[in-house]
Coordinates of C-alpha atoms in Angstrom, one line a residue:
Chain A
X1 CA 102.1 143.7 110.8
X2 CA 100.1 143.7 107.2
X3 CA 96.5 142.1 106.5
X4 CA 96.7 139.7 104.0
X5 CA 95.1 139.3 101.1
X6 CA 92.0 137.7 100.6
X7 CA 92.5 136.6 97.0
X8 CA 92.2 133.0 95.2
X9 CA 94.6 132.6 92.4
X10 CA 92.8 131.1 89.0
X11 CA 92.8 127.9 88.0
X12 CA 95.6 127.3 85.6
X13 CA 94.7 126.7 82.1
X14 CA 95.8 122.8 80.5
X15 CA 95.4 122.0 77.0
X16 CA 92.1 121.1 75.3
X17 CA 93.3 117.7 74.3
X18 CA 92.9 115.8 70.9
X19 CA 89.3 114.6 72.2
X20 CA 88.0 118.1 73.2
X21 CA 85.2 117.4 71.3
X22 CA 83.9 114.9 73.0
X23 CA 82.6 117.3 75.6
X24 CA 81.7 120.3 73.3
X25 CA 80.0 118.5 70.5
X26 CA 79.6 114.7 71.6
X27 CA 76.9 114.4 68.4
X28 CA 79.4 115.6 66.1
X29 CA 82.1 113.1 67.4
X30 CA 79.0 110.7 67.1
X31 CA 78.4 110.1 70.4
X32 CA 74.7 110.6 70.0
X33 CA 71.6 110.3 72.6
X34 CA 73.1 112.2 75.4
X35 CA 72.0 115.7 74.3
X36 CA 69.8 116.7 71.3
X37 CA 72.0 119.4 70.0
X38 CA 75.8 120.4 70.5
X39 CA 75.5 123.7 72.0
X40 CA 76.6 126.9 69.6
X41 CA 76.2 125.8 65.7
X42 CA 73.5 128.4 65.2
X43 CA 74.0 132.3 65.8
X44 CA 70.8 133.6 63.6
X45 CA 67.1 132.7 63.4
X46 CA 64.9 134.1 60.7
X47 CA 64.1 136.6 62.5
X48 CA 67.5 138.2 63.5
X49 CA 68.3 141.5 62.7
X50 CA 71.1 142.9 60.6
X51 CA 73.3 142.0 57.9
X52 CA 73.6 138.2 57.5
X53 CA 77.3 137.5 56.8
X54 CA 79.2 134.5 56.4
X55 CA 82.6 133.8 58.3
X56 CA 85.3 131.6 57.8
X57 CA 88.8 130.4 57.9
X58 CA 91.5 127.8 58.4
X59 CA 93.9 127.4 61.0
X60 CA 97.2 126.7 60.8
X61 CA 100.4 125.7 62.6
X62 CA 104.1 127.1 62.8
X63 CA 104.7 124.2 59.8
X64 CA 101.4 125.9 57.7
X65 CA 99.9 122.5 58.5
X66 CA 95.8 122.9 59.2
X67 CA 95.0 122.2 62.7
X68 CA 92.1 120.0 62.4
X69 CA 91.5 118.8 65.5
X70 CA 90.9 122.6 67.5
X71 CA 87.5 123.9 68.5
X72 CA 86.5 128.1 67.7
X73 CA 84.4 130.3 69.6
X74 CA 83.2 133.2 68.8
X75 CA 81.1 136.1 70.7
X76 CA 80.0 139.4 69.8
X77 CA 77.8 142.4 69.5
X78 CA 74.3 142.4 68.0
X79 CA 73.9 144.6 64.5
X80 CA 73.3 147.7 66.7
X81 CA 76.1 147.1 68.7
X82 CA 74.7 145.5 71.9
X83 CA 75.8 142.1 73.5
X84 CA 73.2 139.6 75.0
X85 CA 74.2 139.6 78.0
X86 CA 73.6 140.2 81.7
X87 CA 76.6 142.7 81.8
X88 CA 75.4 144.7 79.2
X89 CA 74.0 147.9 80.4
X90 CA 73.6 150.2 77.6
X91 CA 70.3 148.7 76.4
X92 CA 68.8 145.1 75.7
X93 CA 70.2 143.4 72.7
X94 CA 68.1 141.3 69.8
X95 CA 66.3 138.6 71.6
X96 CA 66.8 136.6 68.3
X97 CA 70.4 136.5 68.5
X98 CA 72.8 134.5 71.0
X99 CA 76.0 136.3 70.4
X100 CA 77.9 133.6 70.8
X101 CA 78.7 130.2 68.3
X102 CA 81.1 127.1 68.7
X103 CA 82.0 124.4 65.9
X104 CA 84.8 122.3 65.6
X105 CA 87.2 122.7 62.5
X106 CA 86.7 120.7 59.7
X107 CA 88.7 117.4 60.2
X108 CA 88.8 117.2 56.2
X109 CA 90.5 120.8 55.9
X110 CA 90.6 122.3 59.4
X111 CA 88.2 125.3 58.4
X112 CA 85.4 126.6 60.0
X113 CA 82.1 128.4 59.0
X114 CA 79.5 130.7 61.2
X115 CA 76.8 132.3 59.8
X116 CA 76.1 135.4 61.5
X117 CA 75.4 139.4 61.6
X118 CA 77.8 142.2 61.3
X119 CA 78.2 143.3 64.4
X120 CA 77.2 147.2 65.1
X121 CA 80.1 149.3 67.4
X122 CA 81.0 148.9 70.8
X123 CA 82.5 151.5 73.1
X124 CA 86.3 151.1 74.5
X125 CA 86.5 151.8 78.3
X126 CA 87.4 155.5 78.0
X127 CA 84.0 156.3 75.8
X128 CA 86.0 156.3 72.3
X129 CA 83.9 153.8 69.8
X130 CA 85.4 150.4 68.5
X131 CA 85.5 149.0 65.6
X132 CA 83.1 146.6 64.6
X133 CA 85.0 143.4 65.5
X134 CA 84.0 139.6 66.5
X135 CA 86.2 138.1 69.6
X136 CA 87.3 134.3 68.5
X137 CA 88.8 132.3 71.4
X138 CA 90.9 129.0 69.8
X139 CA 92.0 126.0 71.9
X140 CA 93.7 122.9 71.0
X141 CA 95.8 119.7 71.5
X142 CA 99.0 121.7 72.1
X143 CA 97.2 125.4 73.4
X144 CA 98.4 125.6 76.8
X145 CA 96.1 128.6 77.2
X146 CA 93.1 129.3 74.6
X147 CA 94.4 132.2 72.5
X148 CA 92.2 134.9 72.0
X149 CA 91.7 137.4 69.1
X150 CA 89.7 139.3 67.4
X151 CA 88.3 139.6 63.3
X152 CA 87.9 143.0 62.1
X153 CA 86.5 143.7 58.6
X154 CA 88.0 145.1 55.8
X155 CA 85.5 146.7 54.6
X156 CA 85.1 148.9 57.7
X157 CA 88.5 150.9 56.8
X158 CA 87.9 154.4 58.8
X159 CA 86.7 152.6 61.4
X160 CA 89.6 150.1 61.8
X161 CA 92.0 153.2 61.6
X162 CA 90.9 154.7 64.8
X163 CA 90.1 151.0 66.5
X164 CA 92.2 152.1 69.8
X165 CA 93.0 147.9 70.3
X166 CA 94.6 147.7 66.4
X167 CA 96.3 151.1 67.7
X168 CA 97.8 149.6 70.2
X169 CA 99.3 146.6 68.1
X170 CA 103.4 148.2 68.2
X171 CA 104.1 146.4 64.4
X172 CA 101.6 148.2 62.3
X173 CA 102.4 145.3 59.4
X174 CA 100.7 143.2 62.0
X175 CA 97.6 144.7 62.0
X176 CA 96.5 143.0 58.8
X177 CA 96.7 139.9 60.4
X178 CA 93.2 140.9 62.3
X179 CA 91.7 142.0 59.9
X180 CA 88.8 139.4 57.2
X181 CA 89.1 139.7 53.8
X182 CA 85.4 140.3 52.1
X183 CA 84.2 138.8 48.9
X184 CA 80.9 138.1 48.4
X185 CA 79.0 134.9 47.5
X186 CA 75.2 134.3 46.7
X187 CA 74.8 138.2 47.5
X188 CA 76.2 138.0 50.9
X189 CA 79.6 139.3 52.1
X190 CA 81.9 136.7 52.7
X191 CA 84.7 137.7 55.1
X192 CA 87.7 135.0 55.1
X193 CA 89.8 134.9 58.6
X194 CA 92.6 132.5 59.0
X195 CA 94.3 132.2 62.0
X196 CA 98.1 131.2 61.9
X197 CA 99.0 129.9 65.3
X198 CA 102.9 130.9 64.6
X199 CA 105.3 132.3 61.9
X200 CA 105.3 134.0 58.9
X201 CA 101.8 136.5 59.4
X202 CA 101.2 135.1 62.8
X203 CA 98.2 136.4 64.2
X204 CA 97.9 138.8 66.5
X205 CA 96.9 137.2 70.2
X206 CA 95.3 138.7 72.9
X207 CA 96.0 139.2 77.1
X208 CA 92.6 140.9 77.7
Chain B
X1 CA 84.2 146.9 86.1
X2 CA 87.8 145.4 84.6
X3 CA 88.5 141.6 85.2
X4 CA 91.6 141.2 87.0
X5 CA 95.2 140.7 84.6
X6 CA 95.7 136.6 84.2
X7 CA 98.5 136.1 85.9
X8 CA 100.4 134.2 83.3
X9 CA 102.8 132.6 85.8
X10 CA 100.6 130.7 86.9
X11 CA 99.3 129.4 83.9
X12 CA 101.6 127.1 81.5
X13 CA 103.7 129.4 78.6
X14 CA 102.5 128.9 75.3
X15 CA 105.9 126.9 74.1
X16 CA 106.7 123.8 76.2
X17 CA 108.5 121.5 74.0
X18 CA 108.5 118.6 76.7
X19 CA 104.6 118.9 75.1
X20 CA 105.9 118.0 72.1
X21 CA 102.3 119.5 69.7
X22 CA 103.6 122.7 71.7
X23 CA 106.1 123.3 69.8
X24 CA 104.4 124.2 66.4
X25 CA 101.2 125.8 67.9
X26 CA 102.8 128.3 70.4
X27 CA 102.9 131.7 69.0
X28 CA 105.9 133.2 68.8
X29 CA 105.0 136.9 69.4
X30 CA 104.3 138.4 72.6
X31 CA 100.2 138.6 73.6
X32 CA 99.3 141.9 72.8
X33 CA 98.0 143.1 76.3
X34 CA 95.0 145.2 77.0
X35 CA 92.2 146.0 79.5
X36 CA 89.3 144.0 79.0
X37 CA 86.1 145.8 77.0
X38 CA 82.8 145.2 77.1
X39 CA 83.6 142.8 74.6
X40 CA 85.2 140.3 77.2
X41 CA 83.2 141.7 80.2
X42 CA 80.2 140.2 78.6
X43 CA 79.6 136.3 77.9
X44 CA 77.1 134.2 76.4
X45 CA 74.1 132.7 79.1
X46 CA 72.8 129.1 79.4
X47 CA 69.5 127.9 80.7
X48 CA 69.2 125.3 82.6
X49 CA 66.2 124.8 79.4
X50 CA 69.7 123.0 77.7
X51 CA 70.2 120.3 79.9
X52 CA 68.9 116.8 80.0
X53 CA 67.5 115.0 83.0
X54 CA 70.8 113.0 82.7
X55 CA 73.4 115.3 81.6
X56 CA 75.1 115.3 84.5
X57 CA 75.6 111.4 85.1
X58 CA 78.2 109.7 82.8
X59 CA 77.3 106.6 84.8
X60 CA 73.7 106.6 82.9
X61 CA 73.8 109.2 80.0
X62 CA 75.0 106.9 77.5
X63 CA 74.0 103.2 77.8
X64 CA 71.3 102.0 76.3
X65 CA 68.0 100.0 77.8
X66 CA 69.0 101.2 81.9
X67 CA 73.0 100.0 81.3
X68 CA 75.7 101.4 83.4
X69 CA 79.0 102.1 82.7
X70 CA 81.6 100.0 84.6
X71 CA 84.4 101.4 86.7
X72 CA 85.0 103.0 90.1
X73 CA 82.1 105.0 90.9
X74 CA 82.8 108.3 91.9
X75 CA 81.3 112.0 92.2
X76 CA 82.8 114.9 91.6
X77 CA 81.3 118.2 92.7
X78 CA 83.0 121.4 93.9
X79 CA 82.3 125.3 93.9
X80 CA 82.8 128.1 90.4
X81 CA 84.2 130.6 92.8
X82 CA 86.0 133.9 91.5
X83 CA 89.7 135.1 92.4
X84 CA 87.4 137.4 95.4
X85 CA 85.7 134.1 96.8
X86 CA 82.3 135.1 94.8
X87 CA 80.1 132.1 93.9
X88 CA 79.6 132.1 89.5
X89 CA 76.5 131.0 89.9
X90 CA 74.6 130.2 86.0
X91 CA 77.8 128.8 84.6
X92 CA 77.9 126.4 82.1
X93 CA 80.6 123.8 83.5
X94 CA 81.0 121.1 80.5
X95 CA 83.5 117.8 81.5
X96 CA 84.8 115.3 79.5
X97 CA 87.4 112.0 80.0
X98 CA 87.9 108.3 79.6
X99 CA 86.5 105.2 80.5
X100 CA 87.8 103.4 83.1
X101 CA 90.3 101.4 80.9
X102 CA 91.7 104.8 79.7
X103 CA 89.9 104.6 76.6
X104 CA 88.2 107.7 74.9
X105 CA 85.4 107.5 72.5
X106 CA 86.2 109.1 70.0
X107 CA 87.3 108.1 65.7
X108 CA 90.7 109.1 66.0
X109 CA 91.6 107.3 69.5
X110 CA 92.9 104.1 68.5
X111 CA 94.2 103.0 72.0
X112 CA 93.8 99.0 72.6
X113 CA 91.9 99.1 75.7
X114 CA 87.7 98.0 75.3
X115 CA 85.3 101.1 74.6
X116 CA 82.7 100.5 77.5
X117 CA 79.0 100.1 76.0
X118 CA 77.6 101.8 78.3
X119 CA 80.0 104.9 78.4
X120 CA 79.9 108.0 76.1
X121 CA 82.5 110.5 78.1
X122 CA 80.5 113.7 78.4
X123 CA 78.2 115.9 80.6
X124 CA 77.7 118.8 81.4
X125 CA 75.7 121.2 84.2
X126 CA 75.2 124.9 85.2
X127 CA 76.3 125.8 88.7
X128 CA 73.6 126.5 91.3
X129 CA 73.4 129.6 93.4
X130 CA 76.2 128.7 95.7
X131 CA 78.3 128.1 92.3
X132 CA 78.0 124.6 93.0
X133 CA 78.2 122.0 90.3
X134 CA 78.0 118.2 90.8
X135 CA 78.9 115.2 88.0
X136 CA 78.5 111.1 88.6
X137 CA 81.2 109.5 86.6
X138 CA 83.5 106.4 86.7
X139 CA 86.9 107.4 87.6
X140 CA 88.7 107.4 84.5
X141 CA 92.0 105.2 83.6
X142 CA 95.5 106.4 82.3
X143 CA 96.0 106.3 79.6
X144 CA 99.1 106.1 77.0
X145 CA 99.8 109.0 74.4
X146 CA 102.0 109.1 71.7
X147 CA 104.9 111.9 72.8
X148 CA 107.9 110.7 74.6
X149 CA 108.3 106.7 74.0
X150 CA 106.5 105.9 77.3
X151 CA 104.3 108.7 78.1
X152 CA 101.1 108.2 80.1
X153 CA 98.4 111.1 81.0
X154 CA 97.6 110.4 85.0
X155 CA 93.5 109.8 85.3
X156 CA 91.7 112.9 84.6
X157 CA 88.8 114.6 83.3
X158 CA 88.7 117.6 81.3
X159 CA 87.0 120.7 82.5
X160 CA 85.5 123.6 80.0
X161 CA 83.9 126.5 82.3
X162 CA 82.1 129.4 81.4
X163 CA 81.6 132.4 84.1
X164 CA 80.0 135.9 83.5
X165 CA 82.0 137.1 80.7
X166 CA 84.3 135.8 77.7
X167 CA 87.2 137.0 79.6
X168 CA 87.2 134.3 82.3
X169 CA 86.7 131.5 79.7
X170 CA 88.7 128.5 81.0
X171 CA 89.4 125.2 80.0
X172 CA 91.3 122.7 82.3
X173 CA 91.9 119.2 83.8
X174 CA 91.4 117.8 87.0
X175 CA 93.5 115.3 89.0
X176 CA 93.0 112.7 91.1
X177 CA 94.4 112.9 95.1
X178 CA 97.7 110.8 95.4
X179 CA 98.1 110.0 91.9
X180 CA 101.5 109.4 91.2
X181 CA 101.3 110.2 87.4
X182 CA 100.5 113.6 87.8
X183 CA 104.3 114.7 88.6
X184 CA 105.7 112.6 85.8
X185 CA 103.6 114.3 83.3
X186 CA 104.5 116.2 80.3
X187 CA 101.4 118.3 80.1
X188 CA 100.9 118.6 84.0
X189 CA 104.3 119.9 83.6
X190 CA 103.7 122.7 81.0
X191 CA 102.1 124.3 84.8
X192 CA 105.8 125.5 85.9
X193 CA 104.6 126.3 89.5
X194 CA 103.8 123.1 91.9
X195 CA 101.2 125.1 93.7
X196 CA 99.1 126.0 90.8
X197 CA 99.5 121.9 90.2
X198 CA 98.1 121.2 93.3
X199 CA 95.1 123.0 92.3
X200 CA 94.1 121.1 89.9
X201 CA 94.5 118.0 92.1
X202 CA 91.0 116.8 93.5
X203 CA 90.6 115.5 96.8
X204 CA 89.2 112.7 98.4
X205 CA 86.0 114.2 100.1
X206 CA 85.3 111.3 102.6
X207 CA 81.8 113.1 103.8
X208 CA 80.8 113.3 100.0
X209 CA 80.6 109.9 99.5
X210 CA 77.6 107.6 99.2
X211 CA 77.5 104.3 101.3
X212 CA 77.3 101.3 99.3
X213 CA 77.7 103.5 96.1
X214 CA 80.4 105.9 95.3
X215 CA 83.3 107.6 96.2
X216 CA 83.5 111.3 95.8
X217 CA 86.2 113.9 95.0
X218 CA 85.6 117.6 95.5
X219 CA 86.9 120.1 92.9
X220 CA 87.1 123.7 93.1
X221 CA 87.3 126.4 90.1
X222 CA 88.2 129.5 90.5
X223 CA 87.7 131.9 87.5
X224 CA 89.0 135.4 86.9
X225 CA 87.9 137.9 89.3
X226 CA 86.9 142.0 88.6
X227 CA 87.4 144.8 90.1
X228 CA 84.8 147.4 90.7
X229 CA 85.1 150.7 88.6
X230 CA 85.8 152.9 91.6
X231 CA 87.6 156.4 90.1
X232 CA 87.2 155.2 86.4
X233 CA 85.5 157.4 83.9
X234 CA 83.2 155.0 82.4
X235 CA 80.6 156.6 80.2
X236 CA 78.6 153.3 80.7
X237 CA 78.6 152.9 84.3
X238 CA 79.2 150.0 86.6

């Protein structure tokens, strides 16, 4: 005789759908008057703290085609490495900063755009720090399951090396693939991420 | 504090060519698999300071000058519960679908049946203490889609939850009780286990309903659960 257990399984994932934006960022599908704003276009205020930079990329499918019609989220760290959040513990993080943006892809070109602060280092479970990094979350018409990864920067070299997640990635070649190319425009580092859903330089995707 | 592994069984594999936009948007490499951080224990917050009087009634949050939107009314309400039976309580549940004729608003739908006036297709609301959520809504049609010749999507609406942390972000689609369509569907079907169908099927909930008004369905979530640090040397704590 065994106990069972008491567990509920998840909810399985299902595709985002063609329309996902309809319930993400009705103004920006021009369904207008429901809610003021679509939640997540706007990471910084004035009076943030840190390094403003700029992100951006495309996406693209196993075909190189841009996938215009996805929706990106991203979330992370403060500039001194502390998330706004309940679950953070190690300290309150910049009341002027939400952490966390959203924005469909460009239906022109399929690219997207945040405006947002370097994030500061987080600790991995065992103590060991991380490298700076911002989590990005993609879902689709044709995602099953969002995909999850992360954007490193390439100007954080030493850091990156010892990142115990890009450690872990068994194909060092793949590595790259997480990691934003800077430049710099109007005095502010520019770092370019594109995501390629499958292929040639196919991102590395997370099971966190 | 680690959330608990997805079980990827359960949830559809990446490439399911019956989905025919699978095929080119399924990664081809295996997920690289890792326990969570802090940066997926942690998640963004939403006041209830972001919603609208209205945001949770697709019957009303749309038309203009008091209209309402035609169709079958229903509600739909249910519990953000995690995989240990914990209420989510604060979460952002966001829902989106069709009008009753099957017809989304939206530029690129081009779909002959009559966009409703007095329907826009979204709402949203943040689960109470008892990770209970509520919507009023018409119950949406089927609606054709261009994959296989004769493909139709059964009625449903389209779920996007957010719990504690970025590691139980979920987006979904409900089902309606006794709805044929479900089982002849290719992207129900990207779900390869008939259980983890059925729980995305809403029921009926008989005592939910409204006299003289509306129907009701009751629709459950359950989101990744954690498991308490217990012999884990965690510089940060619990």
């Amino acid at each position: 005789m065994t106990l069972p257990l008491d567990y509920l399984p998840e909810s399985p994932s299902q595709t985002a759908g063609p329309y996902v934006h309809i319930g993400t960022n009705p103004n920006w599908v021009e369904i207008t008057g429901v809610w003021r704003d679509d939640l997540g276009l706007v990471l910084v205020g004035p009076e943030t703290r840190g390094e403003r930079i700029l992100v951006e990329g495309v996406v693209t499918d196993g075909a190189g085609a841009p996938v215009r019609d996805a929706l990106v989220e991203i979330w992370q760290a403060d500039a001194a490495g502390l998330y706004p959040s309940p679950a953070e513990t190690r300290g309150r993080a910049d009341p002027h900063f939400s952490g966390w943006g959203r924005q469909p892809l460009s239906a022109e070109d399929g690219s997207f755009r945040f405006e947002t602060v370097r994030p500061g280092s987080v600790p991995y479970p065992d103590g060991r720090p991380q490298a700076p990094h911002i989590t990005v979350w993609i879902v689709a018409r044709g995602i099953n399951v969002g995909l999850h990864t992360r954007l490193y920067f390439a100007d954080e070299a030493m850091a990156n090396a010892a990142d115990p997640l890009l450690n872990r990635i068994p194909e060092p070649e793949r590595r790259a693939t997480l990691v934003a190319e800077r430049s710099e425009r109007d005095g502010r580092a520019v770092f370019r991420f594109d995501i390629r859903l499958q292929g040639e330089r196919e991102t590395v995707f997370l099971d966190m | 504090m680690s959330y608990f592994q997805r079980d990827r069984e359960r949830h559809p594999p990446a490439f399911t060519p019956a989905y025919k936009t699978s095929v080119l948007r399924s990664p081809r490499h295996a997920l690289l698999s890792l326990p969570t951080t802090i940066s997926e224990e942690t998640g963004p917050v939403f006041g209830h300071d972001v919603l609208g009087a209205l945001d949770n009634d697709l019957i009303r949050n749309f038309g203009k000058d008091g209209g309402e939107a035609i169709g079958q009314r229903i509600v739909v309400s249910g519990r953000v519960l995690d995989e240990e039976r914990r209420p989510v309580r604060g979460a952002l549940v966001e829902v989106w679908q069709a009008n009753s004729g099957g017809r989304y608003r939206h530029r690129k739908e081009s779909y002959l049946a009559a966009l409703d006036p007095n329907f826009g297709g979204c709402g949203r609301c943040i689960t109470d203490d008892e990770g209970r959520y509520a919507f009023r809504t018409v119950k949406p049609g089927a609606y054709p889609w261009p994959n296989g010749v004769n493909d139709w999507r059964p009625a449903h609406i389209h779920f996007s939850v957010f719990g504690h942390a970025f590691a139980q972000r979920l987006v979904t689609q409900m089902y309606f009780e006794g709805d044929p369509m479900i089982w002849q569907c290719p992207i129900v079907r990207t779900i390869p286990d008939p259980s983890a169908i059925e729980q995305l099927v809403a029921l009926l909930d008989r005592r939910a309903t409204i006299p003289m008004d509306a129907l009701a369905y009751r629709f459950d979530i359950v989101l990744r659960g954690r498991r308490s640090t217990m012999f884990e040397n965690r510089p940060e704590g619990n």
